[in-house]
XYZ file of N, CA and C in Angstrom:
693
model
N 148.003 95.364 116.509
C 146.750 95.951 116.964
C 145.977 96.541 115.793
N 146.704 96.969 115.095
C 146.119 98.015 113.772
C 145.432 97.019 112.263
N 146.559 95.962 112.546
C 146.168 94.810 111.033
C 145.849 93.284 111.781
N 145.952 93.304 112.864
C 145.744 91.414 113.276
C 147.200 91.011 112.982
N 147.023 89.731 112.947
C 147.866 88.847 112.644
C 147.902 88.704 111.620
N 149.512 88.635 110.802
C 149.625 88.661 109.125
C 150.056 87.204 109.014
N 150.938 86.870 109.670
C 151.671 85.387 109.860
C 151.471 84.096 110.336
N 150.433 83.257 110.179
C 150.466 82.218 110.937
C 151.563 81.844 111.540
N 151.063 81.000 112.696
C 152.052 80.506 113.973
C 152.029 79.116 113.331
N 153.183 78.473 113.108
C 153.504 77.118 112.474
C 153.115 76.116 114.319
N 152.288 75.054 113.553
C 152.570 74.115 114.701
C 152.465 72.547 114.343
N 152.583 71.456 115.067
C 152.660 70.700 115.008
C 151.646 69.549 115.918
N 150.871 68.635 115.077
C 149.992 68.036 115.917
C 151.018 66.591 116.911
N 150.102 66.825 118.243
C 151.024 65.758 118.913
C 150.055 64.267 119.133
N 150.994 63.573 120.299
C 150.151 62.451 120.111
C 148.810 62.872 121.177
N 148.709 63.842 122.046
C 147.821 63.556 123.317
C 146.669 64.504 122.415
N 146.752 64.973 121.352
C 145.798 65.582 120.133
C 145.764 66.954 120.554
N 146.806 67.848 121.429
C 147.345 69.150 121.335
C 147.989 69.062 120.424
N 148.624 70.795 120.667
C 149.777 71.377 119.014
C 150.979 72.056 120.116
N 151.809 71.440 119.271
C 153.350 72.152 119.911
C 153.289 73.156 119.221
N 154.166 74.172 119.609
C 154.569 75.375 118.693
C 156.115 75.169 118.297
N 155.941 75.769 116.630
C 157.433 75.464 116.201
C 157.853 76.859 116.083
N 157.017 77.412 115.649
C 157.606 78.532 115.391
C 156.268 79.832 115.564
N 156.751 81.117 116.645
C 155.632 81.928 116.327
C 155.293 82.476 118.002
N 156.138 82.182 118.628
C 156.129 82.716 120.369
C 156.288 84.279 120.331
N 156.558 84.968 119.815
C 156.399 86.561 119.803
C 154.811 86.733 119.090
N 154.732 86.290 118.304
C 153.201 86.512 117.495
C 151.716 85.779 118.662
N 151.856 84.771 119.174
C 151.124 84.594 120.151
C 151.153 85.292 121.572
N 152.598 85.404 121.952
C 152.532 86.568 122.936
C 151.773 87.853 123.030
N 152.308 88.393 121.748
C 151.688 89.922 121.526
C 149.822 89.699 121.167
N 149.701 88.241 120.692
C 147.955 88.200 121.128
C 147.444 88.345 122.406
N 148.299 87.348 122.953
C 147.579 87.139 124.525
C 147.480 88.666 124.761
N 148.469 89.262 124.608
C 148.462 90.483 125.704
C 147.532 91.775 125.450
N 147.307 91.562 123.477
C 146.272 92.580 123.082
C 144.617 91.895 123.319
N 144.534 90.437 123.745
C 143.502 89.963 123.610
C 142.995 90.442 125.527
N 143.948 90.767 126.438
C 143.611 91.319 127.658
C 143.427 92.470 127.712
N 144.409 92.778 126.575
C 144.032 94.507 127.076
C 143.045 95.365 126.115
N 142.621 94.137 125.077
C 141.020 94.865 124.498
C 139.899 94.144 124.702
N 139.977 92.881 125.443
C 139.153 92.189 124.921
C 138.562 91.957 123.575
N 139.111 92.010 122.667
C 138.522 91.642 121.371
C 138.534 90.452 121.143
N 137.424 89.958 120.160
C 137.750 88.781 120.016
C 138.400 87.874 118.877
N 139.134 88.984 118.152
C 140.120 88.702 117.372
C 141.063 88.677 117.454
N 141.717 88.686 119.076
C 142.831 88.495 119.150
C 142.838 87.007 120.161
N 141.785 86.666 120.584
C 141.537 85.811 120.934
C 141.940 84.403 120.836
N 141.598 84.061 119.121
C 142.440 82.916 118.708
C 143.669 83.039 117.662
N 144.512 82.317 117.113
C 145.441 82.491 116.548
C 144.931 81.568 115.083
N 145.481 82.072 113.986
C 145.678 81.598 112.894
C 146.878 80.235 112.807
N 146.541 79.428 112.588
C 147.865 78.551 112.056
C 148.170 77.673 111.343
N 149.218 77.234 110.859
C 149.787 76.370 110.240
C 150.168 75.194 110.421
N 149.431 73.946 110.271
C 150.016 72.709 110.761
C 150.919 72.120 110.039
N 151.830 71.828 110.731
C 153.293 71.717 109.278
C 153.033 69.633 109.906
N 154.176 69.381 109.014
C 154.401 67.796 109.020
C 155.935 67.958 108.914
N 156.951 68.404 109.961
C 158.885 68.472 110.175
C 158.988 66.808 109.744
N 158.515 65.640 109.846
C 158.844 64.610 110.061
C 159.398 63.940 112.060
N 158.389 63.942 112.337
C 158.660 63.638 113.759
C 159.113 64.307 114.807
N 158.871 64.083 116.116
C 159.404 65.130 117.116
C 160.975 65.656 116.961
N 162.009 64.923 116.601
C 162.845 65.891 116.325
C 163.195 66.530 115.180
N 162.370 66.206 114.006
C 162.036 67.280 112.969
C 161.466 68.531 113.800
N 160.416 68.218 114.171
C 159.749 69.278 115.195
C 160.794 70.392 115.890
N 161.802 69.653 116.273
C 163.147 70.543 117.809
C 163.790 71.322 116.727
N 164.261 70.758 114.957
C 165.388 71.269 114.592
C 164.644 72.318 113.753
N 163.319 72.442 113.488
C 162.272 73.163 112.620
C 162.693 74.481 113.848
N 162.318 74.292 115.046
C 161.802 75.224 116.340
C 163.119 76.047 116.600
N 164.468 74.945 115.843
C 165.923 76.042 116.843
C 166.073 76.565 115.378
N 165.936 76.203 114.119
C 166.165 76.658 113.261
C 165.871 78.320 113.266
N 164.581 78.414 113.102
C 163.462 79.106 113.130
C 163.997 80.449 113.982
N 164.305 80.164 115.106
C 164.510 81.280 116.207
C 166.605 81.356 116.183
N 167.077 80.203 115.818
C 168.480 81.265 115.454
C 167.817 81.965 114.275
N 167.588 82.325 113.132
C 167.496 83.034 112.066
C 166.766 84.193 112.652
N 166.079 84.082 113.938
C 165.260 85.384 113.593
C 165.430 86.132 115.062
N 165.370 85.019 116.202
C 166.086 85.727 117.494
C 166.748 85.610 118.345
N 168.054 84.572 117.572
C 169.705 84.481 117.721
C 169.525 84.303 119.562
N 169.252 82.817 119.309
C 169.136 82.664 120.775
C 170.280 82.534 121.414
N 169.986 82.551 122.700
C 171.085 82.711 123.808
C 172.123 81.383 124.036
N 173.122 81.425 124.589
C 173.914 80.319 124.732
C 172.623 78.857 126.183
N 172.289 79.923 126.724
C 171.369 79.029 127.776
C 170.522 78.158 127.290
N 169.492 79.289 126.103
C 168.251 79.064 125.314
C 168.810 77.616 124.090
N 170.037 77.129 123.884
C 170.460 76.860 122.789
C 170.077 75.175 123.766
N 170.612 75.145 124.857
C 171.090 74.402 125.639
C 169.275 73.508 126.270
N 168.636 74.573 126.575
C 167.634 74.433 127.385
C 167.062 73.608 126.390
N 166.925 74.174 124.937
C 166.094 73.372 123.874
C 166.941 71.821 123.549
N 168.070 71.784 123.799
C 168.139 70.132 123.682
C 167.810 69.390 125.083
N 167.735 69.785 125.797
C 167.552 69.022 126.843
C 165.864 68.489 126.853
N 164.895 69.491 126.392
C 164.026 69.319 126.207
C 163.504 68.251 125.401
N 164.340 68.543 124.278
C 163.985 67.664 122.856
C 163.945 66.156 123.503
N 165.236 65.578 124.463
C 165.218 64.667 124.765
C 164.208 64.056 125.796
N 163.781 65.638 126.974
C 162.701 64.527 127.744
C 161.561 64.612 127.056
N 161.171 64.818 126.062
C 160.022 64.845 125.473
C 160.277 63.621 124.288
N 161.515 63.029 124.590
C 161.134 62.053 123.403
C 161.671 62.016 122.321
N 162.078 63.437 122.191
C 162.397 63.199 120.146
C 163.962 62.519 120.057
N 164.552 62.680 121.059
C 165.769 62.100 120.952
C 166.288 61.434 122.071
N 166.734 59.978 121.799
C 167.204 58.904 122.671
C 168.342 59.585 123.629
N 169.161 60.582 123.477
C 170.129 61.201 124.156
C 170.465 62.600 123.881
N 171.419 63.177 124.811
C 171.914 64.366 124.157
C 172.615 64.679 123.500
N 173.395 63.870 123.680
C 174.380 63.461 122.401
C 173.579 63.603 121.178
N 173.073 63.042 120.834
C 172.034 62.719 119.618
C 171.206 64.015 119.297
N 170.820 64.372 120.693
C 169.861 65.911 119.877
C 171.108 66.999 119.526
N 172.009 67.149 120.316
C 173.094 68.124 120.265
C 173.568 67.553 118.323
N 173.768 66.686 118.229
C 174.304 66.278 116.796
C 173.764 66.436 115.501
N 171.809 66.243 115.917
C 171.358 66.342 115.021
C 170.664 67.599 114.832
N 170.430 68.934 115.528
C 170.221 70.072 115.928
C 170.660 70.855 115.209
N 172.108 70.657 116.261
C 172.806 71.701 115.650
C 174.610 71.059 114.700
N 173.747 70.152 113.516
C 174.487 69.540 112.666
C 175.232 70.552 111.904
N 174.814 71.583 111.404
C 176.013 72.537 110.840
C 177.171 73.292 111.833
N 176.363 73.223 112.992
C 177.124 74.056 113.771
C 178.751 73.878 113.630
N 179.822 74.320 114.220
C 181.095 74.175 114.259
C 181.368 73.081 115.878
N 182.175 72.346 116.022
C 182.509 71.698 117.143
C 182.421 72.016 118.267
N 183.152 73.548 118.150
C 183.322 74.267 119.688
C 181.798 74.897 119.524
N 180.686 75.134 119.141
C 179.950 75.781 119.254
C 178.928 74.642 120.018
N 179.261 73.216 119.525
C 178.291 72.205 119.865
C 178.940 71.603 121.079
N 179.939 71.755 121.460
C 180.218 71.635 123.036
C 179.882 72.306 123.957
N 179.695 73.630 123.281
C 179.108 75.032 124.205
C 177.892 74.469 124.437
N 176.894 74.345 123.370
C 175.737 73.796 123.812
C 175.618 72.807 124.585
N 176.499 71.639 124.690
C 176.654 70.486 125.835
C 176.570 70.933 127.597
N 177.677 72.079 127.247
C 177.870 72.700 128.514
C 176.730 73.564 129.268
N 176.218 74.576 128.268
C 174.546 74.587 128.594
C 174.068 73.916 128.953
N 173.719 72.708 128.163
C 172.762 71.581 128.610
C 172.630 71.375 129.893
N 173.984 71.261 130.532
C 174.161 70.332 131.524
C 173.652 71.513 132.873
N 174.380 72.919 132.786
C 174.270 73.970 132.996
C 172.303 74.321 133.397
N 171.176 73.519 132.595
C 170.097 73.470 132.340
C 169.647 72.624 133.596
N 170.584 71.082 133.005
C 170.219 70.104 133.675
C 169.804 69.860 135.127
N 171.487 70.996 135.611
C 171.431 70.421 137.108
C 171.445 71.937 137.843
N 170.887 72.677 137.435
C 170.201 74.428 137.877
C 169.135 75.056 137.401
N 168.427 74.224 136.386
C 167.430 75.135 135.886
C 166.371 75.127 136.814
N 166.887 74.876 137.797
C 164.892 74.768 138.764
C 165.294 76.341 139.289
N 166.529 76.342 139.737
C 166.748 77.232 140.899
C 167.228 78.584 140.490
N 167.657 78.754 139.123
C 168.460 80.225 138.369
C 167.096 80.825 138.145
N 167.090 82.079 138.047
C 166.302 83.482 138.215
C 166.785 83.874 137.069
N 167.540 84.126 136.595
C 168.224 84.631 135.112
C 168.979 83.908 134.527
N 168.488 82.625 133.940
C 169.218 82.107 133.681
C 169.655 82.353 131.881
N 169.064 83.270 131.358
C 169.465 83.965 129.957
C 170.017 84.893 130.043
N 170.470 85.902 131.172
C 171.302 86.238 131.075
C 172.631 85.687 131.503
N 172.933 84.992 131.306
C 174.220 84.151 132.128
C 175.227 84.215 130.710
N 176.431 84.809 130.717
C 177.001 85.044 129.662
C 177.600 83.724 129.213
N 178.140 83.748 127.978
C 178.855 82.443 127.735
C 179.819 81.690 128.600
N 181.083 82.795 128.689
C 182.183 82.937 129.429
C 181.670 82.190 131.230
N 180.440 83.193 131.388
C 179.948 82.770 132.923
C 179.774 80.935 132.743
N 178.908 81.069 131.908
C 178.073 79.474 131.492
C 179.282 78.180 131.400
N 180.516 79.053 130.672
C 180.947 77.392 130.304
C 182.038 77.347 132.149
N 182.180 78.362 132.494
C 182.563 78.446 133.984
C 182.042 77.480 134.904
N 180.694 77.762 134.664
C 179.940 76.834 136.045
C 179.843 75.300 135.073
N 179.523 75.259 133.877
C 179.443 73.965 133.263
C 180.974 72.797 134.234
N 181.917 73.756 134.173
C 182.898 73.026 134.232
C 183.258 72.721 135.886
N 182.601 73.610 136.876
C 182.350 73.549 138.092
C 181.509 72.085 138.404
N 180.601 72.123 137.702
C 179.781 70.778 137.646
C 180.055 69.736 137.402
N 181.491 69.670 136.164
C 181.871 68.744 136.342
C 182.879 68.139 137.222
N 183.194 68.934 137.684
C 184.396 68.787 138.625
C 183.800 68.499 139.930
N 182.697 68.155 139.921
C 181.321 67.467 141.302
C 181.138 68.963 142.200
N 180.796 69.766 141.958
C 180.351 71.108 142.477
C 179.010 71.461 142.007
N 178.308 70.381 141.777
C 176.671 70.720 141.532
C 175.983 70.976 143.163
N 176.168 70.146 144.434
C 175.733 70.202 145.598
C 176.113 71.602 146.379
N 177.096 72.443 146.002
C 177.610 73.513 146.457
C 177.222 75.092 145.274
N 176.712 74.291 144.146
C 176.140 75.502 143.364
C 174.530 75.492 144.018
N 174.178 74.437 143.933
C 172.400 74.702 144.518
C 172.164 74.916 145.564
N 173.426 74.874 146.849
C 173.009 75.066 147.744
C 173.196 76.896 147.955
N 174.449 77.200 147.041
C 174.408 78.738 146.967
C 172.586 79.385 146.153
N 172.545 78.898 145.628
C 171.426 79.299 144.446
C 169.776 79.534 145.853
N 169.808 78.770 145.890
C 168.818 78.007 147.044
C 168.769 78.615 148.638
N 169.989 79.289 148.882
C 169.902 79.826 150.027
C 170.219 80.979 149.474
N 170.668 82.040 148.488
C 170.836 83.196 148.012
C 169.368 84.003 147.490
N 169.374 85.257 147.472
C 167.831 85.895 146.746
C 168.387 86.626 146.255
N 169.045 86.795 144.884
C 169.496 87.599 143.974
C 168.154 88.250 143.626
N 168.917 89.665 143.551
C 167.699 90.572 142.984
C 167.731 91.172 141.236
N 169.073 90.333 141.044
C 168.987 90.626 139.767
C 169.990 89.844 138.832
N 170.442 89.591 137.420
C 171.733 88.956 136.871
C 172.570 88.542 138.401
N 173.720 90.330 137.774
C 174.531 90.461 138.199
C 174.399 89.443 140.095
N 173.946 89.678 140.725
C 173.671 88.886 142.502
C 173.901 87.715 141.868
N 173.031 87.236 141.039
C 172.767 85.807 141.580
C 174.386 84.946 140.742
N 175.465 85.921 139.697
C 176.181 85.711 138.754
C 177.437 85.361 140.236
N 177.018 86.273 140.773
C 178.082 86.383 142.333
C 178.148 85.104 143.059
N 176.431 84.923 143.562
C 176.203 83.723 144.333
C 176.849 82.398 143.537
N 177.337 82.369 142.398
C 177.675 81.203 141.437
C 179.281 80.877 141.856
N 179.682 82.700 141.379
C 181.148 82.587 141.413
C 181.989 82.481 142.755
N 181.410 82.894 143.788
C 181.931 82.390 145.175
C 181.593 80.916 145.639
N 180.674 80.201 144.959
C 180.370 78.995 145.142
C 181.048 78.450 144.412
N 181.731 78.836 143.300
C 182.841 77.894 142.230
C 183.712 77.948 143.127
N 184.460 79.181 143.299
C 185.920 79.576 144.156
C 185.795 78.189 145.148
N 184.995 77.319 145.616
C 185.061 75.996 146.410
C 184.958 75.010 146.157
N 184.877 75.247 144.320
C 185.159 73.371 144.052
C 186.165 73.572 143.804
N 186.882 72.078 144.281
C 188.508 71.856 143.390
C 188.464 72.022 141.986
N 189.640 72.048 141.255
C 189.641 72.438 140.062
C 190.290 70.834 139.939
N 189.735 69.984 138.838
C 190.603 69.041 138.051
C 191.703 68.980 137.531
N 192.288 68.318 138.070
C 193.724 67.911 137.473
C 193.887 68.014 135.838
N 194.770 67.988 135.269
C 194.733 67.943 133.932
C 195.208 66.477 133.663
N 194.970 65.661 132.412
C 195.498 64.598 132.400
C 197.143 64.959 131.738
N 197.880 64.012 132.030
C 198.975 64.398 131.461
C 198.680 63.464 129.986
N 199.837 64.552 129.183
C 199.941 63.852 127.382
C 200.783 62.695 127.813
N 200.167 61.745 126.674
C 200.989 60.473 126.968
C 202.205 60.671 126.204
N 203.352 59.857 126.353
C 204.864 60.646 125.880
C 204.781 60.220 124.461
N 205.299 60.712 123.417
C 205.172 60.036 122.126
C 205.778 59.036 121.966
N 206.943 58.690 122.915
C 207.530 57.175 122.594
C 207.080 56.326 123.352
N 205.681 56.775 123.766
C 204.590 55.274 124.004
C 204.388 54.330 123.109
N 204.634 52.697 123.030
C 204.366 52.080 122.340
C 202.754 51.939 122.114
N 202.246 51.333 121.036
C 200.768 50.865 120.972
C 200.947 49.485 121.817
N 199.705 49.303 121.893
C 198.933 48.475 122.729
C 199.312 47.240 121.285
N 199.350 46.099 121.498
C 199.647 44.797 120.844
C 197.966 44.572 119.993
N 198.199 44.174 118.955
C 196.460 43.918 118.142
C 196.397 42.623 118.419
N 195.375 42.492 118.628
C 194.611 41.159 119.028
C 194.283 40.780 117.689
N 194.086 39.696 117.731
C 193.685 38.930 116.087
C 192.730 37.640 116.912
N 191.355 37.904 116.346
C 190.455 36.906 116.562
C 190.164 35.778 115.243
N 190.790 34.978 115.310
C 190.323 33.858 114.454
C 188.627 33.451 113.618
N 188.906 33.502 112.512
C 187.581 33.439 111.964
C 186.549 32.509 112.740
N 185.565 32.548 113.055
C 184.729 31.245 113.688
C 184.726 31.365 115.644
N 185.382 32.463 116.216
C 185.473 32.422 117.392
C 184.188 33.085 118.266
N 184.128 32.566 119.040
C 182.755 33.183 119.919
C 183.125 33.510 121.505
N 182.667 34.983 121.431
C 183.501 35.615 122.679
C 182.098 35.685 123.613
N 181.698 34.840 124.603
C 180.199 35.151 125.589
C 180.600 36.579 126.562
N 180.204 37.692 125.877
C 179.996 38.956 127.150
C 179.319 38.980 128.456
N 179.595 39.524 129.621
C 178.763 39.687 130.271
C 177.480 39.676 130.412
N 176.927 40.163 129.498
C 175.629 41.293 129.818
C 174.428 39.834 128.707
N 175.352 38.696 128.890
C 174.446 37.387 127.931
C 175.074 37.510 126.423
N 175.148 38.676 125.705
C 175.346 38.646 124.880
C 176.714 37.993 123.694
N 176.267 37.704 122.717
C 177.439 36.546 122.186
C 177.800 37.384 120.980
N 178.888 37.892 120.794
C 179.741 38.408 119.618
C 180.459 37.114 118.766
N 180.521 36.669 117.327
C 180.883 35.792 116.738
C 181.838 36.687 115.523
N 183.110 36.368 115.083
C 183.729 36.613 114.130
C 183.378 35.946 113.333
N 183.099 36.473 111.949
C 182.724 35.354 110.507
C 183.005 36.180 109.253
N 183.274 35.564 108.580
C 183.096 36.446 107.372
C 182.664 35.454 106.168
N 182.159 36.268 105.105
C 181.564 36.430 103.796
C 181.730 36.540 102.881
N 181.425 36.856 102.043
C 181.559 37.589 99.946
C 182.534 39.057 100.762
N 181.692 39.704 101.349
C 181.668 41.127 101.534
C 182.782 41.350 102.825
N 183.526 39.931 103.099
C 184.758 40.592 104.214
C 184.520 40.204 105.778
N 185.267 40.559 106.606
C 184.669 40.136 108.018
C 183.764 40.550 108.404
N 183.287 39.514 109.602
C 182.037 40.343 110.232
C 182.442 40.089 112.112
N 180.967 41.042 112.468
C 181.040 40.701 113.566
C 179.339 40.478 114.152
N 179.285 39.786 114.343
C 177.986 39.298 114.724
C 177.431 38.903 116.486
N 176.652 40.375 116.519
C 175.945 39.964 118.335
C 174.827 39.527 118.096
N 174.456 38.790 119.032
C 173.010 37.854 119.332
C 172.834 37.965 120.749
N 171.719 37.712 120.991
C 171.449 37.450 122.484
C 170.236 38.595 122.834
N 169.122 38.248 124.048
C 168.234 38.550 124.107
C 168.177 40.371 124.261
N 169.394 40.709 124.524
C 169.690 42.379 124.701
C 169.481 43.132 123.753
């Protein structure tokens, strides 16, 4: 209120000739809200920065970068942003945004985010708090979901009116208490033999299903394997 805006808001031009935001949702917030409550008209528009990340998911990993370093997002928030990345395009799967995202991350941290995701996927219409939902809670119901208890979480969600976290954390966990829990697979015994190797003869052509023709051949550079076909 006292100095304006010191920081441009980084953004990014798209194809429909709007700007995404990569970085800078607290700094535009706190406009909107001084631009209502003075009407001035310097708070009106925003200063910014048009960056060039290299493509929409330059764009996603610029945007999660940006906000872990500065406001250590939530296990939900981590989740919500790949899911996004993908229906918007920047990435062919989730797999793929989860990988290329959060590429430093540690393993278990990038499964957590999977479990979010999904957590996003098949409740985000209907959760009321869904940032506060603790980790512990999150990878709970992730795993409820997979165990086919998505039709019995939305129908709790959907017929419940939590008035706050804690309610609606309830309406979840009495709706888990009714999916089955999955079996575990059993370890296979160590004096399982391997499976026998197949050996395909140089020059052989295997026709797949799906039209497609796989050919063994090789070269200077060693075997190959070669698909063709209109797929």
């Amino acid at each position: 209120r006292a100095r304006g805006q010191q920081v441009p808001l980084d953004v990014v031009e798209l194809a429909d000739g709007r700007y995404g935001l990569v970085s800078g949702l607290r700094r535009i917030t706190a406009l909107r809200h001084l631009a209502a409550e003075t009407g001035e008209a310097r708070f009106a528009e925003a200063h910014v920065r048009v960056v060039d990340p290299g493509g929409m998911s330059g764009a996603y990993l610029s945007m999660v970068e940006e906000n872990e370093i500065r406001a250590d997002l939530s296990s939900y928030e981590r989740g919500r942003a790949v899911v996004s990345a993908v229906e918007d395009g920047a990435f062919l799967t989730l797999e793929d945004a989860v990988d290329e995202i959060f590429a430093t991350a540690s393993k278990a941290k990038r499964s957590k985010v999977r479990s979010f995701a999904l957590v996003h996927e098949e409740l985000g219409d209907l959760l009321t708090f869904p940032q506060s939902l603790s980790e512990r809670h999150g990878l709970k119901v992730a795993a409820a979901l997979r165990n086919g208890g998505a039709a019995d979480l939305r129908q709790a969600l959907a017929t419940g009116q939590p008035g706050d976290a804690a309610a609606e954390w309830a309406l979840l966990e009495a709706a888990i208490k009714g999916v089955p829990v999955a079996a575990k697979a059993k370890a296979r015994p160590k004096t399982a033999s391997l499976p026998p190797v197949v050996s395909t003869p140089v020059g052989e052509t295997v026709k797949l299903a799906n039209g497609v023709t796989m050919r063994h051949e090789q070269d200077a550079g060693g075997h190959v394997i070669r698909l063709s076909g209109r797929v």
